[in-house]
CSV table of C-alpha atoms and ligand atoms in Angstrom, one decimal:
chain,number,residue,atom,x,y,z
Z,1,MET,CA,-0.5,9.0,22.8
Z,2,LYS,CA,-3.4,6.8,21.8
Z,3,LEU,CA,-3.8,5.6,18.2
Z,4,LYS,CA,-7.3,6.2,16.8
Z,5,ILE,CA,-8.5,4.6,13.5
Z,6,TYR,CA,-11.7,4.7,11.6
Z,7,SER,CA,-13.5,1.4,11.2
Z,8,THR,CA,-16.1,0.9,8.5
Z,9,LEU,CA,-17.7,-1.7,10.8
Z,10,THR,CA,-18.7,0.8,13.5
Z,11,LYS,CA,-18.5,3.9,11.2
Z,12,GLN,CA,-16.5,5.8,13.7
Z,13,LYS,CA,-13.0,6.6,14.8
Z,14,GLU,CA,-12.1,4.2,17.6
Z,15,GLU,CA,-9.1,3.8,19.9
Z,16,PHE,CA,-7.0,1.0,18.5
Z,17,LYS,CA,-6.6,-1.9,20.9
Z,18,SER,CA,-4.7,-5.0,19.6
Z,19,ILE,CA,-5.8,-8.5,20.6
Z,20,ASP,CA,-2.2,-9.4,21.6
Z,21,GLU,CA,-0.2,-6.9,23.5
Z,22,ASN,CA,2.2,-5.0,21.2
Z,23,LYS,CA,1.5,-7.2,18.2
Z,24,VAL,CA,-0.9,-6.5,15.3
Z,25,ARG,CA,-2.3,-9.2,13.1
Z,26,MET,CA,-3.6,-7.7,9.8
Z,27,TYR,CA,-4.8,-8.8,6.4
Z,28,SER,CA,-4.8,-6.7,3.2
Z,29,CYS,CA,-6.6,-7.7,0.0
Z,30,GLY,CA,-3.9,-7.9,-2.6
Z,31,PRO,CA,-3.9,-7.3,-6.4
Z,32,THR,CA,-5.5,-9.4,-9.1
Z,33,VAL,CA,-2.5,-10.1,-11.3
Z,34,TYR,CA,-4.0,-9.9,-14.8
Z,35,TYR,CA,-2.5,-6.6,-15.8
Z,36,PHE,CA,-0.1,-3.9,-14.6
Z,37,ALA,CA,-1.2,-2.2,-11.4
Z,38,HIS,CA,-2.3,1.3,-12.1
Z,39,ILE,CA,-1.6,4.2,-9.8
Z,40,GLY,CA,-5.2,4.0,-8.4
Z,41,ASN,CA,-4.4,0.4,-7.3
Z,42,LEU,CA,-1.1,1.7,-5.9
Z,43,ARG,CA,-2.9,4.2,-3.7
Z,44,ALA,CA,-4.4,1.2,-1.9
Z,45,TYR,CA,-0.9,-0.2,-1.2
Z,46,LEU,CA,0.5,3.2,-0.3
Z,47,PHE,CA,-2.2,3.4,2.3
Z,48,MET,CA,-1.3,-0.1,3.5
Z,49,ASP,CA,2.3,1.0,3.7
Z,50,ASN,CA,1.4,4.1,5.7
Z,51,LEU,CA,-0.7,2.0,8.1
Z,52,ARG,CA,2.1,-0.5,8.7
Z,53,ARG,CA,4.6,2.3,9.3
Z,54,VAL,CA,2.3,4.1,11.7
Z,55,LEU,CA,1.7,0.9,13.7
Z,56,LYS,CA,5.4,0.2,13.9
Z,57,TYR,CA,6.1,3.9,14.9
Z,58,ASN,CA,3.7,3.2,17.8
Z,59,GLY,CA,5.8,0.2,18.9
Z,60,TYR,CA,3.8,-2.7,17.5
Z,61,SER,CA,5.3,-5.6,15.7
Z,62,LEU,CA,3.3,-7.0,12.8
Z,63,LYS,CA,2.1,-10.2,11.3
Z,64,HIS,CA,0.5,-9.0,8.1
Z,65,VAL,CA,-0.8,-11.1,5.2
Z,66,MET,CA,-1.4,-9.8,1.7
Z,67,ASN,CA,-2.8,-12.2,-0.9
Z,68,ILE,CA,-2.1,-12.3,-4.6
Z,69,THR,CA,-5.3,-13.1,-6.5
Z,70,ASP,CA,-4.2,-15.3,-9.3
Z,71,VAL,CA,-7.4,-17.2,-9.9
Z,72,GLY,CA,-11.2,-16.8,-9.3
Z,73,HIS,CA,-11.7,-13.0,-9.6
Z,74,LEU,CA,-14.5,-12.7,-12.1
Z,75,VAL,CA,-15.0,-9.6,-14.3
Z,76,SER,CA,-17.7,-8.5,-12.0
Z,77,ASP,CA,-17.1,-8.7,-8.2
Z,78,ALA,CA,-20.5,-10.2,-7.9
Z,79,ASP,CA,-19.6,-13.5,-9.5
Z,80,GLU,CA,-20.5,-12.7,-13.0
Z,81,GLY,CA,-18.5,-12.8,-16.3
Z,82,GLU,CA,-15.3,-14.5,-17.1
Z,83,ASP,CA,-12.3,-15.1,-14.7
Z,84,LYS,CA,-10.1,-12.1,-15.1
Z,85,MET,CA,-7.0,-14.3,-15.4
Z,86,MET,CA,-8.6,-16.4,-18.1
Z,87,LYS,CA,-9.7,-13.4,-20.0
Z,88,ALA,CA,-6.2,-11.9,-19.9
Z,89,ALA,CA,-4.7,-15.3,-21.0
Z,90,ARG,CA,-7.1,-15.4,-24.0
Z,91,LEU,CA,-6.4,-11.8,-25.0
Z,92,GLU,CA,-2.6,-12.2,-24.7
Z,93,HIS,CA,-2.5,-15.7,-26.1
Z,94,LYS,CA,-0.7,-17.0,-23.0
Z,95,ASP,CA,-1.1,-19.5,-20.3
Z,96,PRO,CA,-2.9,-18.0,-17.3
Z,97,PHE,CA,-0.2,-19.1,-14.9
Z,98,GLU,CA,2.4,-17.3,-17.1
Z,99,ILE,CA,0.2,-14.2,-17.0
Z,100,ALA,CA,0.0,-14.4,-13.2
Z,101,LYS,CA,3.8,-14.8,-12.8
Z,102,PHE,CA,4.6,-11.9,-15.1
Z,103,TYR,CA,2.2,-9.4,-13.4
Z,104,THR,CA,3.0,-10.6,-9.9
Z,105,GLU,CA,6.6,-9.7,-10.5
Z,106,ALA,CA,5.6,-6.4,-12.1
Z,107,PHE,CA,3.5,-5.6,-9.0
Z,108,LEU,CA,6.3,-6.5,-6.5
Z,109,SER,CA,8.7,-4.4,-8.5
Z,110,ASP,CA,6.3,-1.4,-8.2
Z,111,MET,CA,6.1,-2.0,-4.5
Z,112,LYS,CA,9.9,-1.8,-4.3
Z,113,LYS,CA,10.0,1.4,-6.3
Z,114,LEU,CA,7.6,3.0,-3.9
Z,115,ASN,CA,9.6,1.7,-0.9
Z,116,ILE,CA,6.5,0.0,0.4
Z,117,ASP,CA,7.1,-1.8,3.7
Z,118,MET,CA,6.1,-5.3,2.6
Z,119,PRO,CA,3.7,-7.6,4.5
Z,120,GLU,CA,5.4,-10.4,6.4
Z,121,ILE,CA,3.4,-13.0,4.4
Z,122,ILE,CA,2.5,-12.8,0.7
Z,123,SER,CA,0.2,-15.6,-0.2
Z,124,LYS,CA,-0.8,-16.6,-3.7
Z,125,ALA,CA,-4.3,-18.1,-4.1
Z,126,THR,CA,-3.1,-20.9,-6.4
Z,127,GLU,CA,-0.7,-22.1,-3.7
Z,128,HIS,CA,-3.5,-22.4,-1.2
Z,129,ILE,CA,-6.2,-24.5,-2.9
Z,130,LYS,CA,-6.0,-27.2,-0.3
Z,131,CYS,CA,-6.6,-24.7,2.5
Z,132,MET,CA,-9.5,-23.2,0.7
Z,133,GLU,CA,-11.0,-26.7,0.1
Z,134,GLU,CA,-10.9,-27.4,3.8
Z,135,TYR,CA,-12.4,-24.0,4.6
Z,136,VAL,CA,-15.3,-24.5,2.2
Z,137,GLN,CA,-16.0,-28.0,3.5
Z,138,GLN,CA,-16.4,-26.6,7.0
Z,139,ILE,CA,-18.9,-24.0,5.8
Z,140,ILE,CA,-20.8,-26.8,4.0
Z,141,ALA,CA,-20.7,-29.0,7.2
Z,142,ASN,CA,-22.1,-26.0,9.1
Z,143,GLY,CA,-25.1,-25.8,6.8
Z,144,TYR,CA,-24.5,-22.5,5.1
Z,145,THR,CA,-24.5,-23.6,1.5
Z,146,TYR,CA,-26.5,-25.1,-1.4
Z,147,GLU,CA,-25.5,-26.6,-4.7
Z,148,THR,CA,-26.5,-26.0,-8.2
Z,149,GLU,CA,-25.3,-28.0,-11.2
Z,150,ASP,CA,-21.9,-26.2,-11.3
Z,151,THR,CA,-21.6,-24.0,-8.2
Z,152,ILE,CA,-21.6,-24.3,-4.5
Z,153,TYR,CA,-23.3,-21.1,-3.2
Z,154,PHE,CA,-23.2,-19.4,0.1
Z,155,ASP,CA,-26.7,-19.1,1.4
Z,156,THR,CA,-26.9,-15.5,2.8
Z,157,SER,CA,-30.4,-16.1,4.2
Z,158,LYS,CA,-28.9,-18.4,6.8
Z,159,LEU,CA,-27.2,-15.5,8.5
Z,160,ASP,CA,-28.8,-13.3,11.2
Z,161,LYS,CA,-27.6,-10.3,9.1
Z,162,TYR,CA,-25.9,-10.0,5.8
Z,163,GLY,CA,-24.4,-6.6,5.1
Z,164,VAL,CA,-22.9,-5.5,8.4
Z,165,LEU,CA,-20.4,-3.2,6.7
Z,166,SER,CA,-22.6,-1.5,4.2
Z,167,ASN,CA,-25.8,-2.0,6.2
Z,168,LYS,CA,-27.8,-3.4,3.3
Z,169,ASN,CA,-30.7,-5.7,3.7
Z,170,ILE,CA,-30.7,-9.3,2.7
Z,171,ASP,CA,-33.0,-8.8,-0.3
Z,172,GLU,CA,-31.3,-5.6,-1.4
Z,173,LYS,CA,-29.6,-5.7,-4.7
Z,174,ASN,CA,-25.8,-5.5,-4.9
Z,175,THR,CA,-24.6,-2.2,-6.3
Z,176,GLU,CA,-23.1,-3.8,-9.4
Z,177,ALA,CA,-25.3,-4.2,-12.5
Z,178,ARG,CA,-26.8,-7.6,-12.6
Z,179,ILE,CA,-26.5,-9.1,-16.0
Z,180,ASN,CA,-26.9,-12.9,-16.7
Z,181,ILE,CA,-27.8,-13.5,-13.1
Z,182,ASP,CA,-27.8,-17.3,-12.3
Z,183,PRO,CA,-31.6,-18.2,-12.0
Z,184,ASN,CA,-30.6,-21.0,-9.6
Z,185,LYS,CA,-29.4,-18.6,-7.0
Z,186,LYS,CA,-31.8,-18.5,-4.0
Z,187,ASN,CA,-31.1,-15.0,-2.8
Z,188,GLN,CA,-29.9,-11.9,-4.6
Z,189,ASN,CA,-26.7,-11.7,-2.4
Z,190,ASP,CA,-25.7,-15.4,-2.5
Z,191,PHE,CA,-22.3,-15.9,-3.9
Z,192,ALA,CA,-20.1,-18.6,-5.4
Z,193,LEU,CA,-17.7,-20.5,-3.1
Z,194,TRP,CA,-16.7,-23.3,-5.2
Z,195,ILE,CA,-17.1,-23.6,-9.0
Z,196,LYS,CA,-17.0,-26.6,-11.4
Z,197,ALA,CA,-14.5,-25.8,-14.1
Z,198,PRO,CA,-15.7,-26.0,-17.7
Z,199,GLU,CA,-13.8,-28.3,-20.0
Z,200,ASN,CA,-11.8,-25.5,-21.5
Z,201,HIS,CA,-10.9,-23.8,-18.2
Z,202,LEU,CA,-7.2,-24.0,-17.6
Z,203,MET,CA,-7.1,-23.1,-13.9
Z,204,LYS,CA,-8.7,-26.0,-12.1
Z,205,TRP,CA,-7.8,-28.6,-9.4
Z,206,ASP,CA,-9.0,-32.0,-8.4
Z,207,THR,CA,-11.1,-31.5,-5.3
Z,208,PHE,CA,-13.9,-33.1,-3.3
Z,209,TRP,CA,-16.5,-31.8,-5.9
Z,210,GLY,CA,-14.5,-32.8,-9.0
Z,211,LYS,CA,-12.4,-30.4,-11.1
Z,212,CYS,CA,-13.1,-27.0,-9.6
Z,213,TYR,CA,-11.7,-23.6,-8.9
Z,214,PRO,CA,-12.4,-21.4,-5.8
Z,215,GLY,CA,-14.4,-18.2,-5.7
Z,216,TRP,CA,-12.4,-15.0,-5.1
Z,217,HIS,CA,-14.0,-14.1,-1.8
Z,218,LEU,CA,-13.2,-17.5,-0.4
Z,219,GLU,CA,-9.4,-17.0,-1.0
Z,220,CYS,CA,-9.1,-14.2,1.4
Z,221,SER,CA,-11.2,-15.9,4.2
Z,222,ALA,CA,-9.2,-19.1,3.9
Z,223,MET,CA,-5.8,-17.6,3.8
Z,224,GLY,CA,-6.6,-15.0,6.5
Z,225,HIS,CA,-7.7,-17.9,8.7
Z,226,LYS,CA,-4.7,-20.0,7.9
Z,227,TYR,CA,-2.1,-17.3,8.9
Z,228,LEU,CA,-4.0,-15.1,11.3
Z,229,GLY,CA,-6.6,-17.3,13.0
Z,230,GLU,CA,-10.3,-16.9,13.5
Z,231,GLU,CA,-10.0,-13.4,14.8
Z,232,PHE,CA,-7.4,-10.8,14.0
Z,233,ASP,CA,-7.0,-7.0,14.4
Z,234,ILE,CA,-7.2,-5.2,11.1
Z,235,HIS,CA,-8.5,-5.9,7.6
Z,236,THR,CA,-7.8,-3.4,4.8
Z,237,GLY,CA,-8.9,-2.8,1.2
Z,238,GLY,CA,-10.3,-0.2,-1.2
Z,239,VAL,CA,-13.8,1.2,-0.7
Z,240,ASP,CA,-15.0,-0.9,-3.6
Z,241,HIS,CA,-14.5,-4.0,-1.4
Z,242,ILE,CA,-17.1,-2.8,1.2
Z,243,PRO,CA,-20.4,-3.8,-0.5
Z,244,ILE,CA,-19.5,-7.2,-1.9
Z,245,HIS,CA,-16.1,-8.7,-1.3
Z,246,HIS,CA,-15.8,-7.8,2.4
Z,247,GLU,CA,-19.4,-8.5,3.1
Z,248,ASN,CA,-18.8,-11.9,1.6
Z,249,GLU,CA,-15.7,-12.5,3.6
Z,250,ILE,CA,-17.6,-11.7,6.8
Z,251,ALA,CA,-20.4,-14.0,5.7
Z,252,GLN,CA,-18.0,-16.9,5.1
Z,253,ALA,CA,-16.2,-16.4,8.4
Z,254,LYS,CA,-19.6,-16.4,10.2
Z,255,GLY,CA,-20.5,-19.6,8.3
Z,256,PHE,CA,-17.1,-21.1,9.2
Z,257,CYS,CA,-16.8,-20.3,12.8
Z,258,GLY,CA,-19.5,-17.8,13.7
Z,259,LYS,CA,-17.2,-14.8,14.1
Z,260,ILE,CA,-16.4,-11.6,12.2
Z,261,PRO,CA,-12.8,-12.1,11.4
Z,262,ALA,CA,-11.3,-8.6,11.9
Z,263,HIS,CA,-12.0,-6.2,14.7
Z,264,TYR,CA,-11.3,-3.1,12.6
Z,265,TRP,CA,-12.1,-2.7,8.9
Z,266,MET,CA,-10.2,0.1,7.1
Z,267,HIS,CA,-10.9,1.2,3.5
Z,268,VAL,CA,-9.0,3.6,1.3
Z,269,GLU,CA,-10.9,6.0,-1.1
Z,270,PHE,CA,-10.4,6.1,-4.8
Z,271,LEU,CA,-7.9,8.0,-6.9
Z,272,GLN,CA,-10.0,9.7,-9.5
Z,273,VAL,CA,-9.4,11.3,-12.9
Z,274,ASP,CA,-11.9,14.0,-14.0
Z,275,SER,CA,-14.2,12.9,-11.1
Z,276,LYS,CA,-14.2,9.3,-12.2
Z,277,LYS,CA,-12.5,6.3,-10.5
Z,278,MET,CA,-9.2,5.5,-12.2
Z,279,SER,CA,-9.8,2.0,-13.6
Z,280,LYS,CA,-8.9,-0.3,-16.4
Z,281,SER,CA,-12.4,-0.5,-17.7
Z,282,LEU,CA,-12.6,3.3,-18.1
Z,283,ARG,CA,-9.2,3.4,-19.8
Z,284,ASN,CA,-8.2,6.4,-17.8
Z,285,LEU,CA,-5.2,4.8,-16.1
Z,286,TYR,CA,-1.5,5.6,-15.6
Z,287,THR,CA,1.2,3.2,-14.4
Z,288,LEU,CA,4.4,4.1,-12.6
Z,289,ASP,CA,6.2,3.7,-15.9
Z,290,ASP,CA,3.9,6.3,-17.5
Z,291,LEU,CA,4.7,8.7,-14.7
Z,292,LYS,CA,8.4,8.1,-15.2
Z,293,GLU,CA,8.1,8.9,-18.9
Z,294,LYS,CA,6.6,12.2,-17.9
Z,295,GLY,CA,9.5,13.0,-15.5
Z,296,PHE,CA,8.0,11.9,-12.2
Z,297,GLU,CA,9.8,9.4,-10.0
Z,298,PRO,CA,7.7,7.0,-7.9
Z,299,TYR,CA,8.3,9.0,-4.7
Z,300,VAL,CA,6.6,12.0,-6.2
Z,301,TYR,CA,3.4,9.9,-6.5
Z,302,LYS,CA,3.8,9.0,-2.8
Z,303,MET,CA,4.2,12.7,-1.9
Z,304,PHE,CA,1.1,13.5,-4.0
Z,305,ASN,CA,-0.9,11.0,-1.9
Z,306,PHE,CA,0.1,12.6,1.4
Z,307,SER,CA,-1.7,15.8,0.3
Z,308,SER,CA,-5.0,14.1,1.0
Z,309,HIS,CA,-6.4,11.9,3.8
Z,310,TYR,CA,-6.8,8.3,2.8
Z,311,ARG,CA,-10.6,8.4,3.4
Z,312,ASN,CA,-11.0,11.3,0.9
Z,313,LYS,CA,-11.1,10.9,-2.8
Z,314,ILE,CA,-8.1,12.5,-4.5
Z,315,ASN,CA,-8.1,13.8,-8.1
Z,316,PHE,CA,-5.1,13.0,-10.2
Z,317,THR,CA,-3.7,15.9,-12.2
Z,318,PHE,CA,-0.2,16.6,-13.6
Z,319,LYS,CA,-0.4,20.1,-12.0
Z,320,ALA,CA,-0.7,18.5,-8.6
Z,321,MET,CA,2.1,16.1,-9.5
Z,322,GLU,CA,4.3,19.1,-10.3
Z,323,ALA,CA,3.6,20.5,-6.9
Z,324,ALA,CA,4.4,17.2,-5.3
Z,325,LYS,CA,7.7,17.1,-7.2
Z,326,THR,CA,8.6,20.5,-5.8
Z,327,SER,CA,7.6,19.3,-2.3
Z,328,LEU,CA,9.8,16.2,-2.6
Z,329,SER,CA,12.8,18.4,-3.6
Z,330,ARG,CA,12.1,20.8,-0.7
Z,331,LEU,CA,12.1,17.9,1.7
Z,332,ARG,CA,15.3,16.4,0.4
Z,333,GLU,CA,17.1,19.8,0.3
Z,334,GLY,CA,15.8,20.6,3.8
Z,335,TYR,CA,17.1,17.4,5.2
Z,336,LEU,CA,20.6,17.9,3.6
Z,337,LYS,CA,20.6,21.6,4.8
Z,338,HIS,CA,20.0,20.5,8.4
Z,339,LEU,CA,22.5,17.6,8.1
Z,340,ASP,CA,25.2,20.1,7.5
Z,341,GLY,CA,24.0,22.4,10.3
Z,342,THR,CA,25.9,23.1,13.5
Z,343,GLU,CA,23.3,24.9,15.6
Z,344,THR,CA,21.7,23.4,18.7
Z,345,ILE,CA,17.9,23.2,19.1
Z,346,ASN,CA,16.4,23.0,22.6
Z,347,GLU,CA,14.8,19.8,23.6
Z,348,GLU,CA,11.4,21.5,24.1
Z,349,THR,CA,11.2,22.5,20.5
Z,350,ILE,CA,12.2,19.0,19.3
Z,351,ASN,CA,9.6,17.4,21.6
Z,352,ASP,CA,6.9,19.7,20.4
Z,353,TYR,CA,7.5,18.7,16.8
Z,354,LYS,CA,7.5,15.0,17.8
Z,355,GLU,CA,4.3,15.4,19.7
Z,356,ARG,CA,2.5,17.2,16.9
Z,357,PHE,CA,3.7,14.6,14.4
Z,358,LEU,CA,2.5,11.7,16.5
Z,359,GLU,CA,-0.8,13.4,17.2
Z,360,ALA,CA,-1.4,13.8,13.5
Z,361,ILE,CA,-0.5,10.2,12.4
Z,362,ASN,CA,-2.4,8.8,15.4
Z,363,ASP,CA,-5.5,10.7,14.4
Z,364,ASP,CA,-6.5,8.1,11.8
Z,365,LEU,CA,-3.3,8.6,9.8
Z,366,ASN,CA,-3.8,12.3,9.1
Z,367,MET,CA,-0.9,12.7,6.7
Z,368,PRO,CA,-1.7,16.2,5.5
Z,369,VAL,CA,-1.4,17.5,9.1
Z,370,ALA,CA,1.7,15.3,9.7
Z,371,MET,CA,3.3,16.8,6.6
Z,372,SER,CA,2.6,20.3,7.9
Z,373,VAL,CA,4.8,19.4,10.9
Z,374,VAL,CA,7.5,18.1,8.6
Z,375,TRP,CA,7.5,21.4,6.8
Z,376,ASP,CA,7.9,23.3,10.0
Z,377,VAL,CA,11.0,21.3,10.8
Z,378,VAL,CA,12.4,21.7,7.3
Z,379,LYS,CA,11.8,25.5,7.4
Z,380,ASN,CA,13.3,26.0,10.8
Z,381,PRO,CA,15.9,28.7,10.1
Z,382,ASN,CA,18.4,27.2,12.5
Z,383,LYS,CA,20.4,24.6,10.6
Z,384,SER,CA,20.9,21.7,13.0
Z,385,LYS,CA,21.8,18.0,12.8
Z,386,GLN,CA,19.2,17.4,15.5
Z,387,LEU,CA,16.5,18.5,13.0
Z,388,ALA,CA,18.0,16.3,10.3
Z,389,GLU,CA,17.8,13.4,12.7
Z,390,LEU,CA,14.2,14.3,13.5
Z,391,ILE,CA,13.3,14.3,9.8
Z,392,LEU,CA,14.9,10.8,9.5
Z,393,GLU,CA,12.7,9.8,12.4
Z,394,PHE,CA,9.6,11.0,10.7
Z,395,ASP,CA,10.8,9.3,7.5
Z,396,LYS,CA,10.1,6.0,9.2
Z,397,VAL,CA,6.5,6.9,8.6
Z,398,LEU,CA,6.9,8.7,5.3
Z,399,GLY,CA,9.2,6.1,3.7
Z,400,PHE,CA,11.2,8.4,1.3
Z,401,ASP,CA,14.4,6.6,2.2
Z,402,LEU,CA,16.0,10.0,2.9
Z,403,LYS,CA,18.9,8.4,4.8
Z,404,ASN,CA,20.2,7.1,1.5
Z,405,TYR,CA,19.3,10.1,-0.6
Z,406,LYS,CA,22.2,11.4,-2.7
Z,407,PRO,CA,21.7,14.5,-4.8
Z,408,GLU,CA,22.3,13.5,-8.4
Z,409,ASN,CA,23.6,15.5,-11.3
Z,410,ILE,CA,24.4,18.7,-9.5
Z,411,GLU,CA,26.5,20.7,-11.8
Z,412,ILE,CA,29.8,21.5,-10.2
Z,413,PRO,CA,31.7,24.1,-12.0
Z,414,GLU,CA,35.1,23.2,-13.4
Z,415,GLU,CA,36.8,25.9,-11.2
Z,416,ILE,CA,35.5,24.1,-8.0
Z,417,LEU,CA,36.5,20.7,-9.3
Z,418,GLU,CA,40.0,22.0,-9.8
Z,419,LEU,CA,40.1,23.3,-6.2
Z,420,VAL,CA,38.8,20.0,-5.0
Z,421,GLU,CA,41.6,18.2,-6.9
Z,422,GLU,CA,44.2,20.5,-5.5
Z,423,ARG,CA,42.9,19.9,-2.0
Z,424,LYS,CA,43.0,16.2,-2.5
Z,425,LYS,CA,46.7,16.5,-3.4
Z,426,ALA,CA,47.4,18.7,-0.4
Z,427,ARG,CA,45.8,16.0,1.9
Z,428,GLU,CA,47.8,13.2,0.2
Z,429,ASN,CA,50.9,15.3,1.1
Z,430,LYS,CA,49.5,15.8,4.6
Z,431,ASN,CA,49.5,19.5,4.1
Z,432,TRP,CA,46.6,20.1,6.4
Z,433,GLU,CA,47.0,23.9,6.4
Z,434,LYS,CA,46.6,24.1,2.7
Z,435,SER,CA,43.8,21.6,2.7
Z,436,ASP,CA,41.8,23.8,5.2
Z,437,GLU,CA,42.5,27.0,3.2
Z,438,LEU,CA,41.2,25.3,0.1
Z,439,ARG,CA,38.1,24.1,1.9
Z,440,ASP,CA,37.4,27.7,3.1
Z,441,LEU,CA,37.9,29.0,-0.4
Z,442,ILE,CA,35.5,26.4,-1.9
Z,443,GLN,CA,33.0,27.4,0.8
Z,444,GLU,CA,33.3,31.1,-0.1
Z,445,LYS,CA,32.5,30.1,-3.6
Z,446,GLY,CA,29.2,28.6,-2.5
Z,447,TYR,CA,30.1,24.8,-2.2
Z,448,ILE,CA,30.5,22.6,0.8
Z,449,ILE,CA,33.0,19.8,0.9
Z,450,LYS,CA,32.6,16.8,3.1
Z,451,ASP,CA,35.3,14.1,3.6
Z,452,THR,CA,33.9,10.5,3.5
Z,453,LYS,CA,35.5,7.1,3.3
Z,454,GLU,CA,34.7,7.1,-0.4
Z,455,GLY,CA,36.4,10.4,-0.9
Z,456,ALA,CA,35.2,14.1,-0.9
Z,457,GLU,CA,31.5,14.9,-1.4
Z,458,ILE,CA,30.6,18.3,-2.8
Z,459,LYS,CA,27.3,20.0,-2.3
Z,460,LYS,CA,25.9,23.4,-3.1
Z,461,LYS,CA,25.5,25.5,0.0
U,1,AMP,P1,-7.6,-5.3,-7.9
U,1,AMP,O1,-6.3,-5.6,-8.5
U,1,AMP,O2,-8.6,-4.9,-9.0
U,1,AMP,O3,-8.1,-6.5,-7.1
U,1,AMP,O4,-7.5,-4.1,-7.0
U,1,AMP,C1,-6.4,-3.9,-6.1
U,1,AMP,C2,-6.7,-2.9,-5.1
U,1,AMP,O5,-6.8,-1.6,-5.7
U,1,AMP,C3,-8.1,-3.0,-4.4
U,1,AMP,O6,-7.8,-2.8,-3.0
U,1,AMP,C4,-8.9,-1.9,-4.9
U,1,AMP,O7,-9.9,-1.5,-4.0
U,1,AMP,C5,-7.9,-0.9,-5.2
U,1,AMP,N1,-8.3,0.1,-6.2
U,1,AMP,C6,-8.7,-0.1,-7.5
U,1,AMP,N2,-8.9,1.1,-8.2
U,1,AMP,C7,-8.6,2.0,-7.3
U,1,AMP,C8,-8.6,3.5,-7.4
U,1,AMP,N3,-8.9,4.1,-8.5
U,1,AMP,N4,-8.2,4.2,-6.3
U,1,AMP,C9,-7.8,3.6,-5.2
U,1,AMP,N5,-7.8,2.2,-5.0
U,1,AMP,C10,-8.2,1.5,-6.1
U,2,ZN,ZN1,-9.8,-9.9,-0.2
């Protein structure tokens, strides 16, 4: 079955065709590590995870790069204001490199908690300054730049078209508010590639133009090129990247080698609160730890995201999180129920479930529909190990790590525990008849006992 994905470049669902057979080269814009990731940011990485898993499910191997922006992302995406890292360092009275290290680790730990399938390459901007320097020098040599006293700008008027993703005209204003615009900029959409560091700037490097630091947009172009080449398959990010950051990445790549770097551009919509984007500036954010405090484990947030297509906005409410929590329990219980089943399901039914699931995920990652197939399997009245196996197969895309799920804290009554202990003794004495009688008795009382290498496991029927 063919995989179809929506590309912002062509504004339509397209059949996915990789450049290399069975291998996908992909780039995802990573976090700016100046604060904890909020769950809005995490929606972008859950989408990335989902895409990786769907590609793998379709048999592709992956070479996927995600950057860590630890320098150069200014408060406004359109090159205005202070560097976010420097601002955080000033407010927290810390060294910006220390800030970057702390929040990078926090981000990676969040990824782990959500069981996000991690990109093969995670590249920190500060470890790729040389590669960015070479990239910018090539753009300069190709005649796409001009200098002001302290900045090397990309000259967007040199392109046949700027704005291929958002279809804006060269003179059109960026969507962000333009305050303190540099009067030396030639065109509204020109952007900084290479910036001279002021005396007090802590993140700076010795380069061909003196002590400088790179622009944020340049990081992704240079690192993408280093690991994935001039052309690769997919580029992902949040919808906020469409009008500026990704337009600028495309402009840079055209200036560098004349090509649009990725064939497909995929963008995930916002997580909102009260119809507003969840963001640090609006102070309406939650982190995974905030959710934990309110009794929601990270997988509940993952389940919540599956209730909406990635190209739709989703509104965060605790009521919806409660529903997702119930869904997660239903999924786990359904899996365990089938795992203990003994009935046989015919192949046709299994294949029908498989086909419907594949059709949904291959229709531009339609997870709400894919989940409806999962629920059909869970609710199948015939308890069968084949269905448990099928749920595990689907979990390759869902990523709830069901295989290792162990029910915690189920209250086993004292009476049952005593019977279990008695059965253990009977088995030690090789009294198999008594052991079987006790197992039946435990079952009659509503509990299932399973013998494993680590000892007996007891579950509610
Ligand atoms: P940043 O750390 O600000 O560079 O953002 C990291 C990623 O989170 C980017 O891909 C953004 O597009 C994405 N993002 C930021 N806010 C939201 C939100 N409320 N919902 C979904 N994605 C978001
Ligand atoms: Zn980027």
